[in-house]
Short mmCIF file of C-alpha atoms in Angstrom, two decimals:
data_model
loop_
_atom_site.label_atom_id
_atom_site.label_comp_id
_atom_site.label_asym_id
_atom_site.label_seq_id
_atom_site.Cartn_x
_atom_site.Cartn_y
_atom_site.Cartn_z
CA UNK A 10 -68.98 -40.97 37.47
CA UNK A 11 -66.95 -42.53 34.75
CA UNK A 12 -68.43 -39.94 32.26
CA UNK A 13 -67.79 -37.00 34.36
CA UNK A 14 -63.97 -38.33 34.45
CA UNK A 15 -63.71 -38.76 30.87
CA UNK A 16 -64.88 -35.03 30.18
CA UNK A 17 -62.50 -34.00 32.68
CA UNK A 18 -59.92 -35.81 30.64
CA UNK A 19 -61.26 -34.31 27.32
CA UNK A 20 -61.31 -30.52 29.26
CA UNK A 21 -57.27 -31.34 29.89
CA UNK A 22 -56.50 -31.97 26.19
CA UNK A 23 -58.55 -28.77 24.99
CA UNK A 24 -56.39 -26.69 28.00
CA UNK A 25 -53.07 -28.36 26.88
CA UNK A 26 -53.68 -27.17 23.28
CA UNK A 27 -54.66 -23.56 24.39
CA UNK A 28 -51.60 -23.30 25.87
CA UNK A 29 -49.57 -24.20 22.69
CA UNK A 30 -51.69 -22.15 20.61
CA UNK A 31 -50.90 -19.22 22.48
CA UNK A 32 -47.21 -20.14 22.85
CA UNK A 33 -47.17 -20.27 18.89
CA UNK A 34 -49.36 -18.06 18.11
CA UNK A 35 -47.15 -15.19 19.90
CA UNK A 36 -43.97 -16.45 18.92
CA UNK A 37 -45.27 -16.35 15.30
CA UNK A 38 -46.18 -12.97 15.32
CA UNK A 39 -42.76 -12.37 17.12
CA UNK A 40 -40.75 -13.72 14.31
CA UNK A 41 -42.56 -11.77 11.50
CA UNK A 42 -42.96 -8.41 13.47
CA UNK A 43 -46.69 -8.36 13.44
CA UNK A 44 -46.57 -8.04 17.79
CA UNK A 45 -46.46 -10.95 20.12
CA UNK A 46 -43.39 -11.81 21.77
CA UNK A 47 -40.96 -15.07 22.16
CA UNK A 48 -42.95 -17.34 24.59
CA UNK A 49 -43.32 -20.41 26.78
CA UNK A 50 -45.80 -21.65 29.12
CA UNK A 51 -45.33 -18.93 31.62
CA UNK A 52 -45.60 -16.09 28.72
CA UNK A 53 -49.07 -17.73 27.93
CA UNK A 54 -50.15 -17.94 31.44
CA UNK A 55 -49.40 -14.30 31.75
CA UNK A 56 -50.98 -13.03 28.24
CA UNK A 57 -54.20 -14.90 29.57
CA UNK A 58 -54.14 -12.92 32.98
CA UNK A 59 -53.96 -9.72 31.07
CA UNK A 60 -56.83 -10.56 29.23
CA UNK A 61 -60.54 -9.09 30.28
CA UNK A 62 -61.70 -11.58 32.96
CA UNK A 63 -58.28 -13.04 33.24
CA UNK A 64 -58.04 -14.41 36.67
CA UNK A 65 -61.05 -16.52 35.91
CA UNK A 66 -59.99 -17.68 32.07
CA UNK A 67 -56.72 -18.66 34.12
CA UNK A 68 -58.67 -20.56 36.97
CA UNK A 69 -60.47 -22.36 34.48
CA UNK A 70 -57.42 -23.16 32.56
CA UNK A 71 -55.65 -24.74 35.89
CA UNK A 72 -59.06 -26.88 36.30
CA UNK A 73 -58.52 -28.17 32.64
CA UNK A 74 -54.27 -29.00 33.44
CA UNK A 75 -55.34 -30.71 36.37
CA UNK A 76 -57.94 -32.56 34.41
CA UNK A 77 -54.92 -33.52 32.12
CA UNK A 78 -52.73 -34.20 35.10
CA UNK A 79 -55.55 -36.66 36.38
CA UNK A 80 -55.76 -38.46 32.71
CA UNK A 81 -52.22 -38.43 32.33
CA UNK A 82 -51.83 -40.31 35.59
CA UNK A 83 -54.54 -42.27 35.02
CA UNK A 84 -52.87 -43.63 31.56
CA UNK A 85 -49.79 -44.30 33.93
CA UNK A 86 -51.06 -46.30 36.84
CA UNK A 87 -54.12 -47.91 35.24
CA UNK A 88 -53.86 -47.54 31.41
CA UNK A 89 -54.27 -50.14 28.81
CA UNK A 90 -50.51 -49.81 27.71
CA UNK A 91 -47.82 -52.52 28.07
CA UNK A 92 -47.11 -53.02 32.02
CA UNK A 93 -44.47 -51.18 34.29
CA UNK A 94 -42.53 -54.71 33.83
CA UNK A 95 -42.02 -54.39 30.02
CA UNK A 96 -39.59 -52.00 28.77
CA UNK A 97 -41.62 -50.01 26.05
CA UNK A 98 -44.68 -50.12 29.05
CA UNK A 99 -42.04 -48.67 32.03
CA UNK A 100 -40.86 -45.97 29.38
CA UNK A 101 -44.30 -44.61 28.11
CA UNK A 102 -45.95 -45.36 31.42
CA UNK A 103 -42.90 -42.99 33.17
CA UNK A 104 -43.59 -40.44 30.31
CA UNK A 105 -47.20 -40.05 31.14
CA UNK A 106 -46.53 -39.98 34.91
CA UNK A 107 -43.52 -37.02 34.20
CA UNK A 108 -45.86 -35.56 32.07
CA UNK A 109 -48.69 -35.42 34.97
CA UNK A 110 -46.74 -33.59 37.21
CA UNK A 111 -45.54 -31.14 34.63
CA UNK A 112 -48.81 -30.16 33.94
CA UNK A 113 -50.04 -30.35 37.20
CA UNK A 114 -47.21 -28.01 38.17
CA UNK A 115 -48.48 -25.43 35.02
CA UNK A 116 -51.91 -25.60 36.65
CA UNK A 117 -50.41 -24.35 40.33
CA UNK A 118 -48.77 -21.84 38.53
CA UNK A 119 -51.83 -20.55 36.92
CA UNK A 120 -53.20 -20.61 40.34
CA UNK A 121 -50.27 -18.64 41.55
CA UNK A 122 -51.03 -15.94 39.34
CA UNK A 123 -54.35 -15.37 40.29
CA UNK A 124 -53.51 -15.24 43.77
CA UNK A 125 -50.20 -13.52 44.18
CA UNK A 126 -49.82 -12.04 40.24
CA UNK A 127 -46.91 -12.93 38.12
CA UNK A 128 -44.89 -15.86 39.30
CA UNK A 129 -41.80 -14.52 37.98
CA UNK A 130 -39.13 -16.74 35.51
CA UNK A 131 -38.78 -19.51 38.22
CA UNK A 132 -36.96 -21.86 35.39
CA UNK A 133 -33.80 -19.79 35.07
CA UNK A 134 -33.75 -19.52 39.41
CA UNK A 135 -34.31 -23.18 39.58
CA UNK A 136 -31.52 -23.92 37.05
CA UNK A 137 -28.88 -21.90 39.10
CA UNK A 138 -29.90 -23.23 42.34
CA UNK A 139 -29.33 -27.04 40.54
CA UNK A 140 -25.94 -25.85 39.43
CA UNK A 141 -24.91 -24.56 43.03
CA UNK A 142 -24.73 -28.03 44.28
CA UNK A 143 -21.95 -30.07 43.74
CA UNK A 144 -24.29 -32.60 42.34
CA UNK A 145 -25.80 -29.94 39.93
CA UNK A 146 -24.16 -30.67 36.64
CA UNK A 147 -24.65 -34.43 36.56
CA UNK A 148 -28.53 -33.65 37.97
CA UNK A 149 -29.40 -31.16 35.15
CA UNK A 150 -26.92 -33.39 32.30
CA UNK A 151 -29.78 -36.47 33.33
CA UNK A 152 -32.76 -33.78 32.60
CA UNK A 153 -31.02 -32.91 29.66
CA UNK A 154 -30.73 -36.63 28.67
CA UNK A 155 -34.49 -37.16 29.16
CA UNK A 156 -35.65 -34.12 27.50
CA UNK A 157 -33.30 -35.25 24.43
CA UNK A 158 -35.04 -38.78 24.50
CA UNK A 159 -38.13 -37.10 24.47
CA UNK A 160 -37.48 -35.25 21.49
CA UNK A 161 -36.44 -38.08 19.70
CA UNK A 162 -39.51 -40.09 20.59
CA UNK A 163 -41.87 -37.00 19.70
CA UNK A 164 -40.28 -36.77 16.58
CA UNK A 165 -40.29 -40.75 16.03
CA UNK A 166 -44.24 -40.31 17.13
CA UNK A 167 -44.44 -37.72 14.08
CA UNK A 168 -43.27 -39.56 11.26
CA UNK A 169 -44.48 -43.49 12.27
CA UNK A 170 -48.08 -42.29 12.67
CA UNK A 171 -48.14 -43.30 16.24
CA UNK A 172 -49.79 -40.53 17.13
CA UNK A 173 -52.92 -42.01 15.21
CA UNK A 174 -53.56 -44.54 18.04
CA UNK A 175 -54.59 -41.50 20.22
CA UNK A 176 -57.89 -40.53 18.38
CA UNK A 177 -60.89 -42.96 17.27
CA UNK A 178 -60.52 -42.36 13.41
CA UNK A 179 -63.49 -44.09 13.11
CA UNK A 180 -65.32 -40.91 13.60
CA UNK A 181 -63.48 -39.04 11.31
CA UNK A 182 -64.24 -38.19 7.62
CA UNK A 183 -61.86 -38.35 4.67
CA UNK A 184 -61.25 -34.64 5.06
CA UNK A 185 -60.67 -34.97 8.84
CA UNK A 186 -58.58 -37.74 8.71
CA UNK A 187 -56.22 -35.98 6.45
CA UNK A 188 -56.04 -32.81 8.76
CA UNK A 189 -55.64 -35.07 11.98
CA UNK A 190 -52.76 -36.50 10.02
CA UNK A 191 -51.20 -33.55 9.04
CA UNK A 192 -51.64 -31.98 12.42
CA UNK A 193 -49.78 -34.84 14.08
CA UNK A 194 -46.59 -35.06 11.69
CA UNK A 195 -46.30 -31.01 11.36
CA UNK A 196 -47.09 -30.47 15.53
CA UNK A 197 -45.16 -33.44 16.81
CA UNK A 198 -42.31 -32.05 14.67
CA UNK A 199 -42.47 -28.88 15.65
CA UNK A 200 -42.38 -30.29 19.17
CA UNK A 201 -39.20 -32.40 18.89
CA UNK A 202 -37.31 -29.32 17.38
CA UNK A 203 -37.99 -27.49 20.21
CA UNK A 204 -37.19 -29.82 22.97
CA UNK A 205 -34.04 -31.26 21.34
CA UNK A 206 -33.12 -27.27 21.75
CA UNK A 207 -33.86 -27.12 24.78
CA UNK A 208 -31.74 -30.31 25.41
CA UNK A 209 -29.04 -28.93 23.85
CA UNK A 210 -29.00 -25.79 26.00
CA UNK A 211 -29.41 -27.97 29.23
CA UNK A 212 -26.27 -29.69 28.48
CA UNK A 213 -24.20 -26.46 27.48
CA UNK A 214 -25.17 -25.28 31.00
CA UNK A 215 -24.24 -28.64 32.89
CA UNK A 216 -20.85 -28.62 31.06
CA UNK A 217 -20.47 -24.98 32.32
CA UNK A 218 -20.82 -23.17 29.56
CA UNK A 219 -22.87 -19.94 29.85
CA UNK A 220 -25.94 -18.39 28.14
CA UNK A 221 -29.39 -19.10 28.25
CA UNK A 222 -30.95 -21.67 30.00
CA UNK A 223 -33.08 -24.72 28.74
CA UNK A 224 -36.53 -23.08 28.04
CA UNK A 225 -38.99 -22.39 25.13
CA UNK A 226 -38.15 -19.30 25.05
CA UNK A 227 -34.22 -19.69 24.87
CA UNK A 228 -34.88 -22.07 22.14
CA UNK A 229 -36.95 -19.77 19.97
CA UNK A 230 -33.53 -17.41 20.81
CA UNK A 231 -31.36 -19.94 19.46
CA UNK A 232 -33.49 -20.58 16.49
CA UNK A 233 -33.44 -17.08 15.69
CA UNK A 234 -29.70 -16.18 16.20
CA UNK A 235 -28.52 -19.50 14.07
CA UNK A 236 -31.23 -19.62 11.38
CA UNK A 237 -33.03 -16.66 11.56
CA UNK A 238 -36.68 -15.33 12.51
CA UNK A 239 -38.18 -17.24 9.37
CA UNK A 240 -36.85 -20.48 10.75
CA UNK A 241 -38.22 -19.72 14.57
CA UNK A 242 -41.87 -18.61 13.03
CA UNK A 243 -42.32 -21.54 11.07
CA UNK A 244 -41.55 -23.51 13.96
CA UNK A 245 -43.81 -21.82 15.98
CA UNK A 246 -46.24 -22.13 13.82
CA UNK A 247 -45.90 -25.61 13.96
CA UNK A 248 -47.14 -25.20 17.77
CA UNK A 249 -50.18 -23.92 16.53
CA UNK A 250 -50.71 -27.09 14.35
CA UNK A 251 -50.10 -29.38 17.22
CA UNK A 252 -52.55 -27.27 19.33
CA UNK A 253 -54.88 -28.12 16.61
CA UNK A 254 -53.99 -31.67 17.05
CA UNK A 255 -55.02 -31.41 20.60
CA UNK A 256 -58.32 -30.19 19.93
CA UNK A 257 -59.16 -32.97 17.49
CA UNK A 258 -57.70 -35.28 20.21
CA UNK A 259 -60.11 -34.16 22.80
CA UNK A 260 -62.92 -34.62 20.88
CA UNK A 261 -61.94 -37.94 19.33
CA UNK A 262 -59.57 -39.23 21.70
CA UNK A 263 -60.28 -42.95 22.89
CA UNK A 264 -60.55 -42.73 26.43
CA UNK A 265 -61.51 -45.52 28.58
CA UNK A 266 -61.26 -44.45 32.65
#
């Protein structure tokens, strides 16, 4: 039974990697006029749905995303990190819990696409609903603050090498370790950049400024408008590299369930 849970967790990591690989690849292609389109999670799911046997693939991906949710929640509740009472432990475990919720919701979205087709761009409508409430700006500002914290942590993880703690490097040769380190540094840096821009855009909305909502697509729009298509393509390619890190982690992660 424990072995089955471990396999489910590893499959979840692969599924997360697939999502990031698609987001990064489609956006990179758009940046260099090779087709594709600026993409976020839902765009990646829609791309899968449009492929042969797309609905079957979405169901498989959803199972994987639920597996990743299980893994994150296990880390949050029973993992070997510092306890909830410790500040560092509280931050890490809270992050795992929120991450599990996010990928679980993405799995639900994938299943909805199988059952009812395109689920639409719910992010913008959700933000509009939040902003229509009296407490909306404060709530959105808090979300922006949390995502900014995530951006800082991802950047820290990239340059501190902390991401290496998630992988059993003893099973990797010298070349494999080099690929792991480069993939982690580039991948987490790219995620930090995108998260930072999303936080900035959400903060603008919370302060009453009109414009794009906080999403990966909006972040790519911002990059293209401010720094150009090449910069957008480089960051998007970094997300593809992050997917490579996830695939390595899926095979060599130190999982204790």
